[in-house]
Amino acid sequence: MLEIKNLTKSYDDVLALDRFSLDLKKGEVLGLLGPNGAGKTTLISILAGTLGDFTGTVNFQGRNLFSDRELKNRLGIVPQDMAFYEDLSAMDNLLFWGGLYDVPRADLKKRASELLELVELAARAKEPVKNFSGGMKRRLNTAIGLLHKPDLLLLDEPTVGIDVQAKVSILDIIRNVGAAGTAVIFTTHQLAEVETTCSRIAIMDAGRILAEGTLDELVRIVGERDIVEIVGDFAAAAFSEAVQDLAGARVELLSAADGIASLGVSDTAEIPRIMDRLFQRKLAVTDMKIKSPSLETVFLKLTGRTLRD
Amino acid sequence: MRRLLLVLGNDVRRHLKSPLAILIYIAIPMVMTALIGIIFAPRTEESTLPPIAVLLVDQDKSFVSKILLGAFDVDEMKKMFEVTVTDEAEGRKRMEKGKASAMIVIPEGFTLDLLDAKTTTLTVVKNPAEQFLPDVVEEFVNTLAVMLSGAVQAFAEEAKGIRAMLDAPVDAIPWEALGPELGKAQKKMVAAGKYLNPLLIRLKEEKTKAVGAKTQVTKTDLFSIMLPGMAIMFLLFIVQTLMRDIISEREDGKLRRMMTTPLRPMELVGARLLGGWIMGMAVLLVMVALGTLIFRAYWGPFGWFLLLGAAASFWTAAFFGFFSAMVKNRNQAGALGAPVILAFSLFGGSMMNPEAMPKAFRAVGAFTPNRWFIDGAKLVREGNFPLVPLIVLFASGLVLAALAVPALRRKTSV
């Protein structure tokens, strides 16, 4: 569906995108993560056609995305700004923005009504948008991007500044849109949203992708492990001795104290072996917790902890 | 084209939904015009001139001077002249204070000199601060003098007789002899009447009505003169407000969103300029309608005025399109827009009569739309086609549009 190859963009001396490459399939929901200044918005702006002066190629459905204005009919954007007219009603906004695409008027009205139902704004379709809450405005903002049933949807932080219910509603819409076959690129700083919504995650920084894949794949890429925390009636020395010969590439003793110890395991299949050893050495275990590596740990491992401008 | 019309229609609909700013900008010139009209307009509606204040100094105090006084007392004359009888000293004081347009002095011995067929003089003292009202008084007195002279010469014999009788003491006046004298006078008048009645030559007043011609200033005319200056000033304010959408959409992300759609930058620019033009025309038409209804302002041939309004609106839309492309943000637009409009209005003649301005101001005024619109409106009111103002407004508007289009197009790159 979308092939981005060696996309490079500079602002004066700053390299915003550095030979950025990415492929996206139909129906794939890609979460694009990165710290401030990573190049996410630059990428979205280039794909949306609002930023020029770059090198590289972007092919969409086998054609150069920027060579044919007609392709804009297949591209939808949900910008971070609330980009609609607050003095118009929700319905009037949808009809105006939808009218800029080649959607027949009769279909447009029907589609607008459907979307208002989807985002739960049908009851207030005729009201001026300035009377809407932040969450309602975000839902309308999202609906506008979907009017013309795009094949590629770009969302730039679509859930900023709204409550949990509104956020969940929008994320549901994104999942459903992906399930219906639309390819989605979704940028956000909210890691939890990406974990629950996206089928694929890309982490970028300094204009390049550092790692991409599912969460498990990312964890493996960065070498993060599950942490197994064991609580029981044992001495630290006895515990250390018990697991000593298990330690290796797949098991690592992280800490041991009287009654509590933690191990890093690269594969949870090692856990039964560990428990077996402890049982053989007659070390009493009363509790065990497994903490899987989070996207946050992966993200921080890849991008570092330094604060960004 | 479809998208251009969509954007245009959306803009018009939005502005009509929130017309408060536009209504205020229409109401302000109406109120200002009304205030100025109330303060400076002539007092009577019916007369074509204001009543002229005249002082009459009767040093003769005899029957001929009374006839002169009586001439001003006729109904028609009362509408034209507001006469105050006074003495010379008081009269001169009032003239020095500018309390009257003219003072007529009937000298002592006027009647006797007239009856003796001697040359006598009526003095008309004119107020030098006034341009033409004193001349009206002078002409009227001239006319009276001619009539009196004619009458005295026609009745010279009878006048001698009456003169002689006036010299005699009252009890010595031979009243019986007056009869024949008056009888002779009567015969003369009857004879004159045969020649004069029916009058072979009559005076008939006819008002000319050349197309658009109005040569005298009435209250209605005062509004007709002032309103174009007010209208163009507030047209500038209104179009500037409308064109600020260009800046606000860039700031709040709507422009960026539009550029992600198949809408072409030229379609957007075209819609904005066309929108400014159409809204400007609509507002101008509302002002004209209100000016006509409320102030009975006279604009001249409507088609010509409409063309002039179209040219002015086009210029205004092109100028503020270019202006909106050049300023950085809404704050800058707000800070610069009002001074620019006020400068145009000051030098262009919206705030004062261009003919009363210093030469340097008038020269600068040639670069403002106000000057050309006001001049054009004057020509139309006088029944003349405003060719030069139209050419200047359309041509300079085209230049501005040619500058505005690429500047706006650059601004659509987000």
XYZ file of C-alpha atoms in Angstrom:
723
model
C 0.000 0.000 0.000
C 2.623 2.564 1.075
C 6.345 2.446 0.330
C 8.598 5.140 1.679
C 12.201 4.996 0.542
C 15.090 7.154 1.728
C 12.974 10.127 2.575
C 15.274 12.998 3.586
C 14.264 16.460 4.701
C 16.342 19.252 6.247
C 15.409 22.535 7.875
C 18.507 24.712 7.489
C 21.181 22.699 9.356
C 18.806 20.322 11.059
C 18.218 16.950 9.468
C 14.594 16.221 10.247
C 14.349 13.008 8.231
C 17.463 10.975 7.491
C 16.907 8.434 4.711
C 13.679 7.369 6.358
C 12.167 4.196 4.927
C 8.965 2.394 5.813
C 6.488 -0.005 4.254
C 2.846 -0.238 5.238
C 0.327 -2.870 4.207
C -3.386 -2.557 3.694
C -5.241 -2.739 7.024
C -2.088 -2.292 9.066
C -2.258 0.116 11.995
C 1.254 1.462 12.597
C 2.012 3.328 15.789
C 4.833 5.792 15.203
C 6.642 6.685 18.390
C 9.505 9.020 18.995
C 10.635 11.777 21.318
C 10.115 15.440 20.488
C 12.057 16.400 17.392
C 12.258 12.841 16.113
C 10.689 13.770 12.796
C 7.176 12.348 13.226
C 5.310 15.503 12.303
C 7.696 16.172 9.420
C 6.923 12.712 8.059
C 3.170 13.184 8.443
C 3.380 16.626 6.800
C 5.281 15.254 3.825
C 2.864 12.366 3.382
C -0.081 14.773 3.706
C 1.387 16.906 0.927
C 1.800 20.030 3.018
C 5.588 20.019 3.115
C 7.865 19.988 0.138
C 11.541 20.297 -0.665
C 12.595 16.757 0.237
C 14.360 13.854 -1.460
C 13.326 10.223 -1.609
C 10.263 8.488 -2.958
C 6.830 7.785 -1.615
C 4.732 5.329 -3.557
C 1.118 4.815 -2.728
C -0.750 1.969 -4.383
C 2.058 1.713 -6.911
C 2.045 5.401 -7.872
C 4.097 8.389 -6.805
C 1.967 9.915 -4.059
C 2.727 13.492 -5.133
C 2.424 13.159 -8.884
C -1.316 12.754 -9.054
C -3.645 15.120 -7.274
C -6.380 12.497 -7.574
C -4.528 10.364 -5.006
C -5.389 12.990 -2.395
C -8.906 11.571 -2.533
C -7.541 8.355 -1.025
C -5.614 10.037 1.746
C -7.206 11.097 5.006
C -5.662 13.207 7.705
C -6.606 13.855 11.310
C -4.298 16.693 12.361
C -3.322 17.528 15.887
C -4.953 20.972 15.501
C -8.737 21.131 15.784
C -9.008 22.104 12.135
C -12.666 22.920 11.509
C -14.971 25.922 11.693
C -16.310 26.464 15.165
C -19.048 28.810 13.999
C -20.532 26.077 11.800
C -22.427 23.025 12.986
C -20.914 19.533 13.018
C -22.974 18.572 9.965
C -22.007 21.732 8.048
C -18.363 21.098 8.826
C -18.574 17.538 7.551
C -20.358 18.638 4.398
C -17.779 21.350 3.725
C -14.659 19.283 4.341
C -16.126 16.264 2.638
C -17.105 18.429 -0.303
C -13.449 19.196 -0.947
C -13.053 15.528 -1.940
C -14.724 13.993 -4.934
C -17.582 12.532 -2.958
C -21.021 12.900 -4.585
C -23.254 15.213 -2.583
C -25.956 12.661 -1.916
C -23.402 10.102 -0.690
C -21.687 12.765 1.348
C -24.798 13.582 3.361
C -25.402 9.922 4.085
C -21.790 9.374 5.006
C -21.775 12.425 7.265
C -24.830 11.118 9.106
C -23.191 7.703 9.526
C -20.015 9.216 10.906
C -21.905 11.423 13.310
C -23.566 8.261 14.625
C -20.196 6.530 14.835
C -18.604 9.325 16.857
C -21.787 9.779 18.881
C -22.448 13.339 17.796
C -25.669 12.719 15.862
C -27.834 14.314 18.531
C -25.871 17.554 18.247
C -25.313 17.589 14.525
C -26.942 20.986 14.003
C -25.298 22.741 16.925
C -22.364 25.135 16.444
C -19.154 23.339 17.229
C -18.018 26.113 19.545
C -20.475 24.686 22.090
C -18.783 21.266 22.038
C -16.479 19.911 24.729
C -12.855 19.061 23.935
C -13.653 15.395 23.549
C -16.521 16.068 21.169
C -14.299 18.312 19.069
C -11.648 15.598 18.851
C -14.279 13.103 17.722
C -15.482 15.508 15.058
C -11.891 16.129 14.010
C -11.461 12.378 13.553
C -14.756 12.024 11.686
C -13.713 14.663 9.163
C -10.656 12.588 8.272
C -12.836 9.566 7.529
C -15.555 11.137 5.368
C -14.209 10.067 2.025
C -13.271 6.517 3.173
C -9.534 6.955 2.643
C -7.218 4.057 1.877
C -4.481 5.652 4.002
C -5.235 7.506 7.200
C -2.692 9.698 8.969
C -3.408 10.664 12.574
C -1.154 13.142 14.341
C -1.714 12.778 18.081
C -5.486 12.460 17.770
C -6.173 12.001 21.486
C -4.365 14.999 22.960
C -6.173 16.739 25.787
C -9.309 14.596 26.064
C -10.823 12.384 28.724
C -10.520 8.626 28.922
C -13.943 7.896 27.443
C -13.321 10.064 24.410
C -9.860 8.571 23.987
C -11.202 5.032 24.089
C -13.864 5.958 21.556
C -11.308 7.338 19.114
C -8.963 4.384 19.547
C -11.867 2.044 18.860
C -12.560 3.921 15.650
C -8.924 3.604 14.612
C -8.944 -0.142 15.225
C -12.169 -0.548 13.274
C -10.874 1.531 10.397
C -7.795 -0.669 10.246
C -9.932 -3.779 10.392
C -11.933 -2.460 7.441
C -8.768 -2.373 5.321
C -7.483 1.192 5.689
C -3.767 1.528 6.349
C -3.189 3.779 9.344
C -0.185 5.710 10.625
C -0.829 6.976 14.104
C 1.619 9.194 15.996
C 1.331 9.668 19.692
C 3.322 10.055 22.896
C 0.936 7.751 24.741
C 2.641 4.346 24.724
C -0.377 2.588 26.186
C -2.500 3.720 23.236
C -0.028 2.237 20.812
C 0.121 -1.063 22.706
C -3.655 -1.470 22.633
C -4.381 -0.122 19.161
C -1.548 -0.828 16.799
C -0.642 -3.995 15.020
C 2.845 -2.672 14.421
C 5.051 -0.184 16.206
C 7.892 1.909 14.853
C 10.196 3.839 17.127
C 12.028 6.710 15.483
C 14.540 9.262 16.554
C 16.766 11.768 14.752
C 14.829 11.241 11.562
C 15.316 7.484 11.331
C 13.510 4.365 12.453
C 15.393 2.739 15.314
C 13.270 -0.363 15.526
C 9.937 -1.592 14.247
C 7.739 -4.634 14.677
C 5.210 -5.982 17.169
C 5.869 -5.371 20.843
C 7.362 -8.856 21.295
C 9.623 -8.317 18.323
C 10.771 -4.985 19.705
C 11.478 -6.539 23.066
C 13.615 -9.156 21.408
C 15.374 -6.585 19.274
C 16.437 -4.509 22.229
C 17.213 -7.541 24.372
C 14.832 -6.751 27.140
C 13.844 -9.618 29.418
C 10.995 -10.650 31.631
C 11.691 -10.029 35.301
C 10.738 -12.884 37.620
C 10.373 -11.846 41.239
C 10.391 -14.714 43.760
C 9.323 -14.377 47.381
C 9.827 -17.138 49.967
C 11.568 -18.466 52.995
C 15.193 -18.714 51.952
C 18.537 -17.192 52.560
C 20.124 -15.039 49.909
C 23.227 -17.202 49.702
C 21.202 -20.386 49.324
C 19.171 -18.853 46.519
C 22.240 -17.578 44.703
C 23.887 -20.968 44.927
C 20.755 -22.739 43.718
C 20.472 -20.769 40.483
C 24.179 -20.354 39.877
C 24.512 -22.972 37.171
C 21.269 -21.905 35.542
C 22.699 -18.449 34.856
C 23.671 -17.842 31.263
C 22.309 -16.209 28.183
C 18.739 -16.933 29.064
C 18.716 -16.480 32.858
C 20.414 -13.778 34.869
C 20.379 -13.281 38.622
C 19.548 -9.657 39.096
C 19.329 -9.479 42.886
C 19.066 -11.748 45.918
C 18.172 -10.948 49.509
C 16.825 -13.009 52.383
C 13.292 -13.903 51.354
C 13.216 -12.100 47.978
C 15.126 -12.412 44.754
C 14.727 -11.401 41.102
C 15.870 -13.010 37.914
C 15.932 -11.764 34.347
C 14.761 -14.346 31.846
C 14.777 -13.954 28.100
C 12.209 -16.702 27.670
C 9.443 -17.525 30.102
C 9.988 -21.192 29.268
C 12.946 -21.018 31.699
C 10.665 -20.410 34.662
C 9.613 -24.048 35.240
C 13.316 -25.043 35.232
C 14.067 -22.373 37.818
C 11.170 -23.432 40.035
C 12.238 -27.071 39.728
C 15.747 -26.226 40.904
C 14.461 -24.270 43.868
C 12.209 -27.180 44.807
C 15.131 -29.610 44.582
C 17.184 -27.441 46.940
C 14.235 -27.299 49.297
C 13.889 -23.528 49.131
C 10.333 -22.545 50.078
C 8.638 -20.262 47.567
C 5.509 -18.449 48.654
C 4.936 -16.026 45.757
C 6.156 -15.349 42.248
C 5.540 -12.427 39.897
C 6.481 -12.079 36.290
C 6.960 -8.547 34.909
C 7.098 -8.454 31.140
C 9.141 -5.669 29.529
C 6.931 -2.718 28.587
C 6.991 -0.526 25.566
C 8.241 2.190 27.832
C 11.342 0.237 28.729
C 11.909 -0.576 25.072
C 11.372 3.048 24.082
C 13.698 4.422 26.734
C 16.313 1.835 25.909
C 16.262 2.870 22.286
C 15.937 6.630 22.648
C 17.641 7.238 25.982
C 16.579 9.220 28.993
C 17.982 12.605 27.974
C 15.373 15.355 27.927
C 14.622 16.796 24.476
C 13.978 20.355 23.420
C -14.149 25.476 -10.041
C -16.516 23.374 -7.912
C -14.155 23.532 -4.960
C -13.596 27.265 -5.450
C -17.361 27.805 -5.280
C -17.586 25.500 -2.274
C -14.995 27.519 -0.351
C -16.616 30.776 -1.482
C -20.075 29.616 -0.436
C -18.755 28.422 2.899
C -17.100 31.772 3.597
C -20.222 33.737 2.698
C -22.416 31.453 4.801
C -20.096 31.746 7.780
C -19.991 35.510 7.634
C -23.752 35.754 7.277
C -24.172 33.509 10.305
C -22.162 35.917 12.426
C -22.973 39.282 10.910
C -22.428 41.351 14.044
C -19.094 42.846 12.977
C -20.446 43.650 9.528
C -23.617 45.190 10.935
C -21.593 47.373 13.254
C -19.412 48.500 10.381
C -22.538 49.387 8.399
C -24.254 51.118 11.316
C -21.293 53.330 12.214
C -21.146 55.318 8.953
C -24.941 55.717 9.035
C -24.821 57.137 12.540
C -21.851 59.374 11.770
C -23.540 60.672 8.627
C -26.727 61.359 10.534
C -24.867 63.253 13.253
C -22.938 65.381 10.801
C -26.083 66.027 8.799
C -28.030 67.074 11.864
C -25.290 69.485 12.894
C -24.484 71.025 9.512
C -27.626 70.635 7.382
C -29.842 73.567 6.342
C -32.776 74.251 8.690
C -35.650 74.084 6.258
C -36.572 71.213 4.059
C -38.678 73.160 1.590
C -36.447 76.026 0.530
C -33.569 75.595 -1.773
C -31.513 78.111 0.196
C -31.347 78.771 3.891
C -33.200 81.946 5.019
C -30.753 84.766 4.553
C -30.257 86.982 7.591
C -30.629 90.614 6.489
C -30.414 93.794 8.574
C -32.457 96.781 7.442
C -31.499 100.275 8.558
C -34.305 102.697 7.707
C -32.935 106.192 8.112
C -35.665 107.604 5.857
C -38.721 106.347 7.721
C -41.155 107.423 5.058
C -43.634 105.719 2.792
C -41.164 104.587 0.109
C -38.878 103.029 2.717
C -41.990 101.384 4.126
C -42.714 100.004 0.642
C -39.210 98.567 0.582
C -39.731 97.049 3.997
C -43.034 95.682 2.810
C -41.336 93.979 -0.126
C -39.528 91.762 2.361
C -42.737 91.054 4.189
C -44.378 89.116 1.378
C -44.795 85.362 2.133
C -42.416 84.227 -0.543
C -39.778 86.693 0.578
C -40.169 85.684 4.222
C -39.038 82.157 3.270
C -35.945 83.581 1.696
C -35.052 86.418 4.034
C -35.025 86.816 7.760
C -35.161 90.622 8.114
C -34.335 92.541 11.252
C -34.877 96.278 11.391
C -32.173 98.040 13.356
C -30.172 101.242 13.533
C -26.859 101.662 11.733
C -24.559 101.455 14.734
C -26.186 98.288 15.999
C -26.333 96.962 12.455
C -22.593 97.416 11.904
C -21.856 95.725 15.220
C -23.913 92.718 14.167
C -22.254 92.635 10.776
C -18.809 92.620 12.410
C -19.910 89.648 14.500
C -21.114 87.859 11.387
C -24.733 87.775 12.550
C -26.128 88.643 9.121
C -25.289 88.113 5.470
C -25.967 91.753 4.488
C -27.211 95.084 5.770
C -29.330 97.435 3.652
C -29.176 101.094 4.557
C -31.956 103.343 3.304
C -30.547 106.845 3.657
C -32.382 109.797 5.076
C -34.177 111.698 2.349
C -34.511 108.615 0.130
C -38.206 109.124 -0.511
C -37.941 112.829 -1.217
C -35.005 112.317 -3.580
C -36.928 109.630 -5.388
C -40.015 111.814 -5.746
C -37.762 114.630 -6.987
C -36.372 112.161 -9.530
C -32.921 112.682 -8.042
C -30.382 109.905 -7.950
C -30.260 108.350 -4.542
C -28.311 105.446 -3.139
C -29.244 102.317 -1.290
C -26.228 100.904 0.516
C -25.797 97.161 0.773
C -23.120 96.126 3.278
C -22.038 92.553 2.558
C -20.588 90.002 4.992
C -17.148 89.180 3.490
C -17.060 85.774 5.197
C -19.968 84.534 3.099
C -19.622 83.651 -0.518
C -22.941 84.042 -2.223
C -25.790 84.843 0.202
C -24.822 88.551 0.348
C -24.864 88.555 -3.446
C -28.431 87.261 -3.365
C -29.418 90.203 -1.167
C -27.624 92.602 -3.446
C -29.409 91.226 -6.508
C -32.741 91.467 -4.789
C -32.137 95.063 -3.762
C -30.995 95.766 -7.325
C -34.259 94.405 -8.608
C -36.254 96.468 -6.139
C -34.264 99.560 -7.090
C -34.993 98.999 -10.780
C -38.682 98.499 -10.094
C -38.870 101.587 -7.903
C -36.963 103.625 -10.452
C -39.297 102.504 -13.187
C -42.386 103.229 -11.149
C -41.166 106.701 -10.188
C -40.320 107.582 -13.781
C -43.643 106.247 -15.039
C -45.510 108.361 -12.514
C -43.118 111.359 -12.597
C -45.843 113.998 -12.949
C -47.932 112.534 -10.194
C -44.851 112.176 -8.071
C -44.097 115.898 -8.449
C -47.571 116.697 -7.341
C -47.358 114.372 -4.337
C -43.918 115.810 -3.495
C -45.196 119.332 -3.494
C -48.056 118.333 -1.277
C -45.698 116.633 1.174
C -43.832 119.910 1.604
C -46.958 121.752 2.620
C -48.215 121.659 6.192
C -50.967 119.157 6.728
C -53.770 121.652 7.064
C -52.537 123.368 3.929
C -52.621 120.240 1.785
C -55.278 120.863 -0.864
C -57.027 117.524 -0.383
C -59.490 118.368 -3.166
C -56.500 118.787 -5.562
C -55.224 115.321 -4.566
C -58.277 113.855 -6.189
C -57.425 114.877 -9.756
C -53.761 113.899 -9.197
C -54.796 110.534 -7.982
C -57.336 110.398 -10.813
C -54.508 110.959 -13.347
C -52.464 108.293 -11.644
C -55.438 105.961 -11.808
C -55.877 106.573 -15.542
C -52.217 105.855 -16.069
C -52.496 102.676 -14.128
C -55.616 101.661 -16.069
C -53.879 102.474 -19.333
C -50.838 100.603 -18.185
C -53.155 97.810 -17.222
C -54.499 97.609 -20.824
C -50.970 97.158 -22.018
C -49.958 94.993 -19.173
C -53.116 92.911 -18.875
C -53.057 90.327 -20.136
C -49.248 90.329 -19.805
C -47.854 89.331 -23.134
C -44.670 88.239 -21.502
C -45.012 86.243 -18.389
C -42.439 84.774 -16.158
C -42.687 81.138 -15.611
C -40.516 79.229 -13.248
C -39.234 76.009 -14.629
C -36.912 73.646 -12.855
C -34.422 71.950 -15.079
C -33.892 68.295 -14.455
C -30.741 67.263 -16.269
C -29.924 63.653 -15.520
C -28.246 63.538 -12.154
C -27.940 67.253 -11.925
C -28.446 68.764 -8.553
C -26.817 72.067 -8.147
C -28.018 73.283 -4.820
C -27.177 71.977 -1.407
C -30.074 70.693 0.582
C -29.996 68.414 3.582
C -30.491 65.477 1.226
C -27.579 66.626 -0.886
C -25.375 66.950 2.173
C -25.884 63.251 2.906
C -25.320 62.385 -0.732
C -21.995 64.191 -0.582
C -20.872 62.692 2.731
C -22.045 59.098 2.395
C -19.624 57.906 -0.300
C -16.673 58.965 1.858
C -18.114 57.153 4.845
C -19.075 54.123 2.795
C -15.619 53.572 1.302
C -13.969 53.982 4.705
C -16.142 51.333 6.300
C -15.948 49.118 3.252
C -12.205 49.016 3.866
C -12.781 47.973 7.477
C -15.275 45.283 6.543
C -13.184 43.696 3.804
C -10.114 43.790 6.031
C -12.035 41.848 8.697
C -13.224 39.287 6.149
C -9.797 38.761 4.633
C -8.274 38.077 8.032
C -9.599 34.532 7.650
C -6.564 33.940 5.464
C -4.293 34.595 8.416
C -6.345 32.839 11.096
C -6.693 29.674 9.001
C -2.949 29.498 8.623
C -2.510 29.800 12.382
C -5.179 27.321 13.502
C -4.474 24.489 11.070
C -7.453 24.786 8.739
C -5.262 25.892 5.849
C -3.035 22.887 6.359
C -6.029 20.587 6.332
C -7.348 22.202 3.146
C -4.020 21.600 1.430
C -4.279 17.877 2.185
C -7.442 17.739 0.076
C -7.603 17.937 -3.722
C -8.259 21.704 -3.372
C -5.658 23.598 -5.387
C -3.921 26.626 -3.877
C -5.144 28.811 -6.753
C -8.727 27.738 -6.089
C -8.367 28.772 -2.462
C -6.763 32.110 -3.355
C -9.430 32.749 -5.978
C -12.208 31.955 -3.539
C -10.806 34.338 -0.950
C -10.363 37.251 -3.355
C -13.751 36.658 -4.944
C -15.338 36.371 -1.524
C -13.864 39.687 -0.421
C -15.120 41.306 -3.606
C -18.639 39.925 -3.368
C -19.057 40.658 0.330
C -17.698 44.163 -0.206
C -20.249 44.766 -2.975
C -23.063 43.407 -0.851
C -22.159 45.639 2.061
C -21.889 48.665 -0.203
C -25.333 47.948 -1.619
C -26.760 47.735 1.898
C -25.191 51.095 2.743
C -26.624 52.604 -0.429
C -30.076 51.208 0.337
C -29.971 52.515 3.900
C -28.602 55.866 2.768
C -31.455 56.202 0.316
C -34.150 55.099 2.751
C -32.977 56.987 5.814
C -31.295 60.052 4.374
C -32.929 60.185 0.941
C -29.404 60.397 -0.407
C -29.113 60.776 -4.150
C -26.517 58.606 -5.859
C -27.111 59.255 -9.511
C -27.634 56.613 -12.201
C -27.648 53.360 -10.261
C -25.855 51.284 -12.902
C -22.893 53.643 -12.957
C -22.740 53.744 -9.197
C -22.870 49.932 -9.081
C -19.922 49.759 -11.468
C -18.004 52.197 -9.321
C -18.834 50.121 -6.227
C -17.645 46.969 -7.981
C -14.346 48.646 -8.821
C -13.880 49.868 -5.247
C -14.733 46.453 -3.770
C -12.360 44.743 -6.194
C -9.554 47.112 -5.240
C -10.250 46.591 -1.549
C -10.325 42.791 -1.806
C -7.094 42.722 -3.816
C -5.357 45.108 -1.434
C -6.300 43.193 1.691
C -5.545 39.889 0.018
C -2.010 41.154 -0.547
C -1.891 42.684 2.921
C -2.977 39.410 4.553
C -0.259 37.564 2.675
C 2.416 39.994 3.847
C 1.667 40.192 7.577
C 2.961 37.496 9.882
C -0.036 36.884 12.107
C -3.407 38.150 13.288
C -1.892 40.513 15.824
C 0.194 42.216 13.196
C -2.795 42.394 10.864
C -4.882 44.026 13.558
C -2.155 46.460 14.539
C -1.409 47.585 10.994
C -4.800 47.356 9.351
C -6.609 50.135 11.193
C -3.854 52.767 10.767
C -3.639 51.961 7.060
C -7.385 52.424 6.633
C -7.438 55.626 8.641
C -4.537 57.005 6.600
C -6.378 56.154 3.373
C -9.491 57.838 4.728
C -7.699 60.938 5.930
C -5.746 61.589 2.746
C -8.448 60.283 0.475
C -11.153 62.653 1.626
C -13.453 60.463 3.702
C -12.960 62.679 6.729
C -12.802 66.128 5.161
C -13.493 67.895 1.902
C -10.522 67.189 -0.380
C -10.718 70.734 -1.692
C -10.110 72.042 1.800
C -6.984 69.888 2.237
C -3.387 71.059 1.774
C -1.905 70.273 -1.642
C 0.440 67.658 -0.246
C -2.496 65.772 1.291
C -4.387 65.872 -1.965
C -1.374 64.507 -3.812
C -1.124 61.580 -1.394
C -4.860 61.076 -1.674
C -4.453 60.092 -5.314
C -2.973 56.813 -4.074
C -6.030 55.926 -2.016
C -9.219 54.177 -3.137
C -11.193 56.709 -1.094
C -10.263 59.615 -3.361
C -11.212 57.837 -6.553
C -14.425 56.452 -5.143
C -15.505 59.811 -3.759
C -14.626 61.585 -6.997
C -16.408 58.905 -8.980
C -19.504 59.162 -6.794
C -19.533 62.929 -7.320
C -19.338 62.492 -11.077
C -22.170 59.971 -11.029
C -24.277 62.281 -8.889
C -23.720 65.053 -11.417
C -24.832 62.775 -14.215
C -21.380 62.031 -15.605
C -19.875 58.620 -16.273
C -16.950 58.081 -13.842
C -14.490 56.868 -16.473
C -11.214 57.949 -14.894
C -12.012 56.713 -11.355
C -13.149 53.372 -12.813
C -9.981 52.967 -14.820
C -7.777 53.878 -11.875
C -9.590 51.575 -9.440
C -9.789 48.573 -11.759
C -6.248 48.941 -13.093
C -4.611 49.411 -9.703
C -6.822 46.637 -8.324
C -5.513 44.303 -11.020
C -1.946 45.187 -10.098
C -2.698 44.451 -6.444
C -4.393 41.177 -7.360
C -1.368 40.216 -9.454
C 0.795 40.793 -6.384
C -1.655 39.130 -4.012
C -2.047 35.853 -5.884
C 1.555 34.612 -5.727
C 1.974 36.007 -2.212
C -1.115 34.130 -1.015
C -0.064 31.035 -2.879
C 3.245 31.058 -1.019
C 1.321 31.379 2.240
C -0.682 28.240 1.433
C 2.544 26.248 1.695
C 2.370 25.134 5.276
